[in-house]
JSON list of C-alpha atoms and ligand atoms in Angstrom, two decimals:
[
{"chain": "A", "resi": 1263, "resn": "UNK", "atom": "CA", "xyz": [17.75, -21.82, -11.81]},
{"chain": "A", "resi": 1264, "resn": "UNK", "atom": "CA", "xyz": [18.86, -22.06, -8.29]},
{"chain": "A", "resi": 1265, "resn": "UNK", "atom": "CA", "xyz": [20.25, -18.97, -7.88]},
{"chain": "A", "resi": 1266, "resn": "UNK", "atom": "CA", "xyz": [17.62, -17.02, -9.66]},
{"chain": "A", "resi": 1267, "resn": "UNK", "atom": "CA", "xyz": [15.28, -18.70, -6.77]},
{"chain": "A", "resi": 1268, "resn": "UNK", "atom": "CA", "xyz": [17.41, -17.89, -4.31]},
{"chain": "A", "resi": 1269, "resn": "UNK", "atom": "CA", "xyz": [17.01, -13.81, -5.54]},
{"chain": "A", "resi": 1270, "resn": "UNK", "atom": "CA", "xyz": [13.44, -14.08, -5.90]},
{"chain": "A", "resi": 1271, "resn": "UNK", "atom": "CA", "xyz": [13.61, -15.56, -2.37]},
{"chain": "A", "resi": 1272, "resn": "UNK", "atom": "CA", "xyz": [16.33, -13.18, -0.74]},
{"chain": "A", "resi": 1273, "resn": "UNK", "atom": "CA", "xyz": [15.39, -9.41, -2.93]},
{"chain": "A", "resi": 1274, "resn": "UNK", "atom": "CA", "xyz": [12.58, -8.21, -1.33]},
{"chain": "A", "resi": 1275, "resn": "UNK", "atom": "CA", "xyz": [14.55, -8.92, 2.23]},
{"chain": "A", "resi": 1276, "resn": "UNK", "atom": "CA", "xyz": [17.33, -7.32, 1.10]},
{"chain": "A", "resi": 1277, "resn": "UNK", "atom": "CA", "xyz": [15.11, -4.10, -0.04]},
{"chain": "A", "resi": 1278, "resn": "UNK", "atom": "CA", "xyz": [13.46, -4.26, 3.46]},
{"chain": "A", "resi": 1279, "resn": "UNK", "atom": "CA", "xyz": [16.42, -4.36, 5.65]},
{"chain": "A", "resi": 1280, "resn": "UNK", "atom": "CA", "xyz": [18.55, -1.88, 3.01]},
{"chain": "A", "resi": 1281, "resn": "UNK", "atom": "CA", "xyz": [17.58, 1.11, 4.24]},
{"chain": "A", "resi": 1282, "resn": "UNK", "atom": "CA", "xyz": [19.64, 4.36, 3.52]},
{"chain": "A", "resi": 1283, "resn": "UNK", "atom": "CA", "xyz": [19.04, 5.83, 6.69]},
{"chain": "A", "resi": 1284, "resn": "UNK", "atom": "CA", "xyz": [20.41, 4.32, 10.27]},
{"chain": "A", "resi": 1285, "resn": "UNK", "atom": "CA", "xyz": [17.20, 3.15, 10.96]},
{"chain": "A", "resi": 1286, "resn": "UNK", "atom": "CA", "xyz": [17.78, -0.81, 12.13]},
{"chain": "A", "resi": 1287, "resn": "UNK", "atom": "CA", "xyz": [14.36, -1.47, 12.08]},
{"chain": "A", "resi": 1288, "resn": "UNK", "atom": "CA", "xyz": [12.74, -0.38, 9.30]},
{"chain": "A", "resi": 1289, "resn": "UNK", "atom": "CA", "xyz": [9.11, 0.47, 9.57]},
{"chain": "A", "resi": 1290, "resn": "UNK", "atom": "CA", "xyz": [6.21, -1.79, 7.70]},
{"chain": "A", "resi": 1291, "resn": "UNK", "atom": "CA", "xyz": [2.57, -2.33, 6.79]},
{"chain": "A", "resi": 1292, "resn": "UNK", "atom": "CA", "xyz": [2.79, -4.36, 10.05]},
{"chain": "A", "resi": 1293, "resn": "UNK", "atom": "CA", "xyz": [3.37, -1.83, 12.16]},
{"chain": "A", "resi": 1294, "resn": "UNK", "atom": "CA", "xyz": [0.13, 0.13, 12.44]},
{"chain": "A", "resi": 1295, "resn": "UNK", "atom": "CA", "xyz": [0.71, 2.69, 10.20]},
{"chain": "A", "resi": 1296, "resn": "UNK", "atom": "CA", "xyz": [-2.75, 4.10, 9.47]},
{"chain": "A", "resi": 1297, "resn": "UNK", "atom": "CA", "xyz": [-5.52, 5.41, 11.67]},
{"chain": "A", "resi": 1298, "resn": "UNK", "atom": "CA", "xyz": [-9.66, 3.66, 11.92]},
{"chain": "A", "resi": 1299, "resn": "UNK", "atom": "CA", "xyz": [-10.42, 7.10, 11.25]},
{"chain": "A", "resi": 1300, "resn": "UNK", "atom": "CA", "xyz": [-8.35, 7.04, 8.50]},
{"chain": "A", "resi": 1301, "resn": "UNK", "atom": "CA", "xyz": [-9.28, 3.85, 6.48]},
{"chain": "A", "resi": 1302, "resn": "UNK", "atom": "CA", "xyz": [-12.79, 5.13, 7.17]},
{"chain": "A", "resi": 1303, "resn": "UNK", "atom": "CA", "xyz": [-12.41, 8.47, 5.21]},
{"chain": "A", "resi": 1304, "resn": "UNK", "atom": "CA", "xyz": [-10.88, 6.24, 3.04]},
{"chain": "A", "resi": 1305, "resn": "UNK", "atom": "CA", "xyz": [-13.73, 3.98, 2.34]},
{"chain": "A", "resi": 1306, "resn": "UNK", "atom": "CA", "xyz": [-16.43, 6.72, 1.49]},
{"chain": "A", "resi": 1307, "resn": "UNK", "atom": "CA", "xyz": [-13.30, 7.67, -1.05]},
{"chain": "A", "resi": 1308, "resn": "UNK", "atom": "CA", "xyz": [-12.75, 4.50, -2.32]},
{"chain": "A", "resi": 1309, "resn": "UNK", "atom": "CA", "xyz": [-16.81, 3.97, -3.32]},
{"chain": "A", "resi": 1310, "resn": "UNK", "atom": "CA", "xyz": [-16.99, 7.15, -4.95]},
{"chain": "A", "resi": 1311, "resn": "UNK", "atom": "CA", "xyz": [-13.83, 6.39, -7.07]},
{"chain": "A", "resi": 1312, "resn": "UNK", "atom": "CA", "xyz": [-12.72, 3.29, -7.29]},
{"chain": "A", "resi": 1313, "resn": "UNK", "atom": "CA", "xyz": [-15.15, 0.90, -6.49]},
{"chain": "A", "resi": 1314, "resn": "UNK", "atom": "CA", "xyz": [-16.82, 1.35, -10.00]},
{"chain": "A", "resi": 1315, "resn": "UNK", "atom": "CA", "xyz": [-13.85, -0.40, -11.38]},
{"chain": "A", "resi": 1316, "resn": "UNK", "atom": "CA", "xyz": [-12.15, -2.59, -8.32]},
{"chain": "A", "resi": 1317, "resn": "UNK", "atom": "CA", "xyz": [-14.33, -4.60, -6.10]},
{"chain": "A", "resi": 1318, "resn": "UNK", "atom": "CA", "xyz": [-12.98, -4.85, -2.43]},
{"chain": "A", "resi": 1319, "resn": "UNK", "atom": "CA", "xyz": [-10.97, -8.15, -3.38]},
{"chain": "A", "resi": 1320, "resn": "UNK", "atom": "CA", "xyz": [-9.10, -6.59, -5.69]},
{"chain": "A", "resi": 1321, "resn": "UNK", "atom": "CA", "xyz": [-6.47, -5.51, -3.81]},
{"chain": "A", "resi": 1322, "resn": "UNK", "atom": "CA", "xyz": [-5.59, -8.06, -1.52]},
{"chain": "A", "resi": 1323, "resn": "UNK", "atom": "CA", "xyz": [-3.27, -9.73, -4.57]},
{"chain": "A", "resi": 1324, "resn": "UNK", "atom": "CA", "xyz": [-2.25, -6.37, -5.87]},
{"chain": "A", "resi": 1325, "resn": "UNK", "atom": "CA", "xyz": [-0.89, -5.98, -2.02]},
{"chain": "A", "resi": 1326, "resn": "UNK", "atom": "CA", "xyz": [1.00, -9.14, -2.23]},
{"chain": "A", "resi": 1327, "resn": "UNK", "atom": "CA", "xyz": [3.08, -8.32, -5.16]},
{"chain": "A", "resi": 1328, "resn": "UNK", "atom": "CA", "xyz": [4.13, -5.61, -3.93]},
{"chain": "A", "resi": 1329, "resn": "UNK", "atom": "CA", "xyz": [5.47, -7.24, -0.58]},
{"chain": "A", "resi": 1330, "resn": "UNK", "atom": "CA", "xyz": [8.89, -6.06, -0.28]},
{"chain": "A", "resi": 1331, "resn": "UNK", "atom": "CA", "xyz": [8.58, -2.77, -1.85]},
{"chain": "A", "resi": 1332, "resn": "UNK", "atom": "CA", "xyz": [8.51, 0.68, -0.68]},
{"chain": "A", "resi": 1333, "resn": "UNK", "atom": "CA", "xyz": [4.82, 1.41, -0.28]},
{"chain": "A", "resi": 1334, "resn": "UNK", "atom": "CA", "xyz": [5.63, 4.83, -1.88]},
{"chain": "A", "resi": 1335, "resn": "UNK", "atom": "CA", "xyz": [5.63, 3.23, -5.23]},
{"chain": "A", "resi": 1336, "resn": "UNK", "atom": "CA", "xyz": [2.44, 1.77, -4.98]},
{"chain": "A", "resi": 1337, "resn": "UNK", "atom": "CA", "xyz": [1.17, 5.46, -3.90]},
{"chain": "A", "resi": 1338, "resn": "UNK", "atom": "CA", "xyz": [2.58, 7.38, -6.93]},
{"chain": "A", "resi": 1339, "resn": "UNK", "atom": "CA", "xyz": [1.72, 4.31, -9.35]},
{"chain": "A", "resi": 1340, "resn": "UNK", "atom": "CA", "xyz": [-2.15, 5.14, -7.81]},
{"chain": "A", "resi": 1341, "resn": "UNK", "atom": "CA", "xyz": [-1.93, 8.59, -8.25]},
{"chain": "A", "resi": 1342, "resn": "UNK", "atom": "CA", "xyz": [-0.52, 8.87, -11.43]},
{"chain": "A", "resi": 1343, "resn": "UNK", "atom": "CA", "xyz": [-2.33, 6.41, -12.70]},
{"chain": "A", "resi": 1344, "resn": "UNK", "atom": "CA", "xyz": [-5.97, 6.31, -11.07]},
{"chain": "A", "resi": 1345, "resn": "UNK", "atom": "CA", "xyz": [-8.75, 6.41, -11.60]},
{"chain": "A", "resi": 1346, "resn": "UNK", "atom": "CA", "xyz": [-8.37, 5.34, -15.12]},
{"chain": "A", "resi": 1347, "resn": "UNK", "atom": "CA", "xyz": [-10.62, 8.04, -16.55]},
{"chain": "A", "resi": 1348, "resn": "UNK", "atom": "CA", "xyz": [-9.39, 10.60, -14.74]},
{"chain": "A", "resi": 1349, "resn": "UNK", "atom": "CA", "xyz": [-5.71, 10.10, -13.20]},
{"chain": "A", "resi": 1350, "resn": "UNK", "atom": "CA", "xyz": [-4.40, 12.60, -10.14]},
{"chain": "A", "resi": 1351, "resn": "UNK", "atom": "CA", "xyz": [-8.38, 13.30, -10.05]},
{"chain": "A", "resi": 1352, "resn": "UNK", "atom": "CA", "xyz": [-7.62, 13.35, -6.09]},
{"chain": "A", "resi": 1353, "resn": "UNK", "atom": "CA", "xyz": [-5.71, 15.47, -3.76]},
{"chain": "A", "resi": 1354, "resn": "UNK", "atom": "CA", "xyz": [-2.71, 13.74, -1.79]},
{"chain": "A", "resi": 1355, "resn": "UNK", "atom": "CA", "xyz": [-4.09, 13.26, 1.05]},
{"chain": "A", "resi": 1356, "resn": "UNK", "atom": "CA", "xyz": [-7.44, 11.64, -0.53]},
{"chain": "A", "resi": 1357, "resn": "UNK", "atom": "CA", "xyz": [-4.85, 9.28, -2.38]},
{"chain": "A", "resi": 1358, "resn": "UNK", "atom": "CA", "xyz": [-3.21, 8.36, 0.97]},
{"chain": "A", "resi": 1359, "resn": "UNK", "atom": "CA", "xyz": [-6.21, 8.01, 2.74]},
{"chain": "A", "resi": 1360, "resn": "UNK", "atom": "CA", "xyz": [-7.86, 5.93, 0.55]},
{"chain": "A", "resi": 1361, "resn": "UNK", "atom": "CA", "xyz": [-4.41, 3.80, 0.32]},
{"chain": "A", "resi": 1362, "resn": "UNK", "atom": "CA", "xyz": [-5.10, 3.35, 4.46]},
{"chain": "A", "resi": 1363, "resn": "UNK", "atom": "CA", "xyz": [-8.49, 1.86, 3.35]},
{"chain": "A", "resi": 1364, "resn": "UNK", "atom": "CA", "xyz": [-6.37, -0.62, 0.98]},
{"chain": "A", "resi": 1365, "resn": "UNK", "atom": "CA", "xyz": [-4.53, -1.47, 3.80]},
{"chain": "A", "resi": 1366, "resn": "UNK", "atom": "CA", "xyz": [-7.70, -2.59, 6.32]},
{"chain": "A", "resi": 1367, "resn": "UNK", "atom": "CA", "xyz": [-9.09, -4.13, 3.46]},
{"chain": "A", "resi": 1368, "resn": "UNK", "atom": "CA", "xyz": [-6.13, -6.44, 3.32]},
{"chain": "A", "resi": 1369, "resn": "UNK", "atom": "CA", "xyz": [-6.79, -6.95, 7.34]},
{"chain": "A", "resi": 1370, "resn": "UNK", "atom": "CA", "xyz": [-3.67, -4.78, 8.35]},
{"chain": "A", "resi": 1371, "resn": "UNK", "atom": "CA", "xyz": [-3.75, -3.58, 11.74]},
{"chain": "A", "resi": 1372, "resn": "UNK", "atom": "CA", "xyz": [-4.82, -0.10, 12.37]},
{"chain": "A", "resi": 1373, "resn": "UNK", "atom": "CA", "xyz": [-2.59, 2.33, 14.72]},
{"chain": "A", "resi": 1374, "resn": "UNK", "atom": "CA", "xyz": [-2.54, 5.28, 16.42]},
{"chain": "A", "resi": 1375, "resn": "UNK", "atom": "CA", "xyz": [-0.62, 7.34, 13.88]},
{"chain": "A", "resi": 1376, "resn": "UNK", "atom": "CA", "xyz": [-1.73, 8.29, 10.15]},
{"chain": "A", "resi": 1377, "resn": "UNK", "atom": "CA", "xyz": [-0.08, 7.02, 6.98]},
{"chain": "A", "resi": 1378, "resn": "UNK", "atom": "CA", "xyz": [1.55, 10.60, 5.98]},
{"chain": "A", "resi": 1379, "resn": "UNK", "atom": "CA", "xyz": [3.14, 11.23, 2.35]},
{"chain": "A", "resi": 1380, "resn": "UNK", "atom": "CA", "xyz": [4.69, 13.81, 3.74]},
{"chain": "A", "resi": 1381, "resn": "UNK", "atom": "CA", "xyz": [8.66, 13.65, 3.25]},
{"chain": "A", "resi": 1382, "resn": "UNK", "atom": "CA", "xyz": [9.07, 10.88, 1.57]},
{"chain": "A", "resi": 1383, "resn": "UNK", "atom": "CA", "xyz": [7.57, 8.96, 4.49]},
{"chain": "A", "resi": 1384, "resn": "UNK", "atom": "CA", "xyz": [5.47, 6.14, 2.31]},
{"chain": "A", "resi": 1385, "resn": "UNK", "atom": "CA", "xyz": [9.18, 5.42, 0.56]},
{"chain": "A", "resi": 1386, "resn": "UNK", "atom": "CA", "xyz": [10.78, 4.71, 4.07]},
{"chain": "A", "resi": 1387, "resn": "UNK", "atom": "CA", "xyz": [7.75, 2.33, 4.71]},
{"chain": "A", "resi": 1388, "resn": "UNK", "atom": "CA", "xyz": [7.77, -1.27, 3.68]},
{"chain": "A", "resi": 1389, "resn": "UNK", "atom": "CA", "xyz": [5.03, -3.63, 2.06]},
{"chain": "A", "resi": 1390, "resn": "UNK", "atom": "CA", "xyz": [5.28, -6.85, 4.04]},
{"chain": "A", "resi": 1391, "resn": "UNK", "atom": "CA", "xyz": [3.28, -10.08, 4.15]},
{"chain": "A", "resi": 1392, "resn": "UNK", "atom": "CA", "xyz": [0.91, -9.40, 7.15]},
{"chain": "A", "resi": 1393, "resn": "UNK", "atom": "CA", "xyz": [1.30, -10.93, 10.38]},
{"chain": "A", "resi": 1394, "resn": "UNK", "atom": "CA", "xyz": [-1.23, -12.29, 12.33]},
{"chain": "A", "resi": 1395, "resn": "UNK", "atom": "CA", "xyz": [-0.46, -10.78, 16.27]},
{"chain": "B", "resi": 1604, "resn": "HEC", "atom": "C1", "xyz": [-12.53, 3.31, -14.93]},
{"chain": "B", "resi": 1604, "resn": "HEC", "atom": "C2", "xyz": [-12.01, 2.15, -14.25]},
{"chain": "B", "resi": 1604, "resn": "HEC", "atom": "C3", "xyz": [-11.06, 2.37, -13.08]},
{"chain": "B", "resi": 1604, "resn": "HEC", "atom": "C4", "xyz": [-11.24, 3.18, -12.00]},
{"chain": "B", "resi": 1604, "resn": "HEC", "atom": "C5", "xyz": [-12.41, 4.10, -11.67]},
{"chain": "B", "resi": 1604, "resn": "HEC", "atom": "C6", "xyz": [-10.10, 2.96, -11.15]},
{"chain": "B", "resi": 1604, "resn": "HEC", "atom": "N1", "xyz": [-9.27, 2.03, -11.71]},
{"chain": "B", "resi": 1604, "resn": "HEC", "atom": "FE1", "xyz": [-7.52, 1.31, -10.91]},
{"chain": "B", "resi": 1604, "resn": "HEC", "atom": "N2", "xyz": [-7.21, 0.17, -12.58]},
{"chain": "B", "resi": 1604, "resn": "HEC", "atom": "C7", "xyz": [-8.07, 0.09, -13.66]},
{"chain": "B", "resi": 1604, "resn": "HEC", "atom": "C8", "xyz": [-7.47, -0.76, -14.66]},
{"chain": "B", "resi": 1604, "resn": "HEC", "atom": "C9", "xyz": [-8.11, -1.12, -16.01]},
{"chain": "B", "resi": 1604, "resn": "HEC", "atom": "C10", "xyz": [-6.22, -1.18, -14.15]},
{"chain": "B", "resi": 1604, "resn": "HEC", "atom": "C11", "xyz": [-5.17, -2.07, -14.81]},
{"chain": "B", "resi": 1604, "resn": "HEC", "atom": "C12", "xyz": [-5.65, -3.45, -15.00]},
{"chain": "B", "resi": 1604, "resn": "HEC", "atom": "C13", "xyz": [-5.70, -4.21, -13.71]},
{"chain": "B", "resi": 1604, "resn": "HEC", "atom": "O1", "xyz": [-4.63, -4.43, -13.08]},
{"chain": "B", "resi": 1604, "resn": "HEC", "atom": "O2", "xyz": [-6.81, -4.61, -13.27]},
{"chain": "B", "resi": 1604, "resn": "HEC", "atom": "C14", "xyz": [-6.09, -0.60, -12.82]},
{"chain": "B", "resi": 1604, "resn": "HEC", "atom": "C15", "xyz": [-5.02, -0.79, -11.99]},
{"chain": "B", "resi": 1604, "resn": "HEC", "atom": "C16", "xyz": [-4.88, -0.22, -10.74]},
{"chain": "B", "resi": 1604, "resn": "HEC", "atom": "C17", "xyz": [-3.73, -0.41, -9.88]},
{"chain": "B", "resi": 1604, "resn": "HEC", "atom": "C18", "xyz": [-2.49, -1.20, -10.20]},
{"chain": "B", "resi": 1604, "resn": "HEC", "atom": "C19", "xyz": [-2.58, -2.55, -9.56]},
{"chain": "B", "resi": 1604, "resn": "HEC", "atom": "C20", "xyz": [-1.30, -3.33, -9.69]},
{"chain": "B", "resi": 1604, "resn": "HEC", "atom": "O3", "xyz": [-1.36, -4.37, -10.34]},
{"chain": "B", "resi": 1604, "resn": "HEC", "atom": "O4", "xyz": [-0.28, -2.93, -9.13]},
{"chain": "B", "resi": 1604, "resn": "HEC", "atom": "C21", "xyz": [-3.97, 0.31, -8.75]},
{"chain": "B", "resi": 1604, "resn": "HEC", "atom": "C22", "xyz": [-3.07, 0.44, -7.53]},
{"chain": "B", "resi": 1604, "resn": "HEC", "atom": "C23", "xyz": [-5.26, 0.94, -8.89]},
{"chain": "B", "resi": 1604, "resn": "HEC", "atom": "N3", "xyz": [-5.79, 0.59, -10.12]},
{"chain": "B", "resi": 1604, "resn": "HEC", "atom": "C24", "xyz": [-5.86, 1.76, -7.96]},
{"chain": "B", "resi": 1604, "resn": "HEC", "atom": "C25", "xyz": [-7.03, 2.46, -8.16]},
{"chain": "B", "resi": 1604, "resn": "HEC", "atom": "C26", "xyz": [-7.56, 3.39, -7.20]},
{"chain": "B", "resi": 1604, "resn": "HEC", "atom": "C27", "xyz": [-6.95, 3.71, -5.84]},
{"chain": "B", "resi": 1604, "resn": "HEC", "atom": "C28", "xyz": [-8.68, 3.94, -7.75]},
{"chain": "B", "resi": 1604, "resn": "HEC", "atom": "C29", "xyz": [-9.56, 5.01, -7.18]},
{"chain": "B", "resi": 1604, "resn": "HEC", "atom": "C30", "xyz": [-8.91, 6.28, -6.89]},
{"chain": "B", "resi": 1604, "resn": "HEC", "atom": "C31", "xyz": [-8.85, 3.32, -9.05]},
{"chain": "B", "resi": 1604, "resn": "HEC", "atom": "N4", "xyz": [-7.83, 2.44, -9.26]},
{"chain": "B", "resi": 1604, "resn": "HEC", "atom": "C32", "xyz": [-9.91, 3.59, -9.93]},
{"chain": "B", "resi": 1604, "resn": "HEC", "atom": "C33", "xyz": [-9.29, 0.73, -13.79]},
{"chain": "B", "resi": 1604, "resn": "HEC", "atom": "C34", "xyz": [-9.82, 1.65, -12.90]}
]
């Protein structure tokens, strides 16, 4: 019992400090990784195809079970998945963009730079619990 609390506890630390590359500091949701502008093109997005089915609460729990994580899972899971009648409806950029919106729902701070899927970026980024600055 102890030991399988002790994973639960310790496995999504280990996935956010195990990083492949020689990065020490591996990037997260924390770190302003989406643009206003962003979660905004996101939002209009988000009410014409999602909002049907998830109200704006939705995804605040969704977010926290997937602290830990690669962000890029949560991304294809969306695309491949969503919207239920009509999966990879959106381009990849609309997917990503409304995924920015997720993120200022859940009261992450914005930044200067865009969330990009480009290159396997959202799999080098990590969901963590936010952090109030
Ligand atoms: C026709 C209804 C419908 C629409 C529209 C829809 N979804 Fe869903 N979505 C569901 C259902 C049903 C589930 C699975 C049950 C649940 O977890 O609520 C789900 C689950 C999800 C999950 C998985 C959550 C988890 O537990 O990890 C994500 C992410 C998601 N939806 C994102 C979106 C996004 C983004 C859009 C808009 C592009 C969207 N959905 C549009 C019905 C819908």
């Amino acid at each position: 019992m102890i030991s399988r609390k002790i994973t639960r506890l310790f496995f999504p630390l280990l996935l956010a400090t195990w990083d492949g590359s020689s990065a020490a500091d591996p990037r997260t949701t924390n770190d302003g990784v989406y643009t206003e502008d962003q979660a905004d093109v996101g939002e209009i997005l988000y009410a014409q195809h999602c909002l049907l089915c998830h109200d704006k609460k939705y995804f605040r729990p969704v977010l926290k079970r997937w602290e830990g994580q690669p962000i890029g899972i949560l991304y294809t899971v969306m695309m491949t998945s969503m919207p239920e009648s009509n999966p990879g409806f959106l381009t990849e950029k609309e997917y990503v963009d409304i995924l920015a919106y997720i993120l200022s729902l859940s009261r992450y701070a914005h930044g200067d730079t865009e969330l990009d899927y480009k290159n396997g970026a959202l799999n080098e980024l990590t969901v963590e619990a936010r952090q109030r600055r």
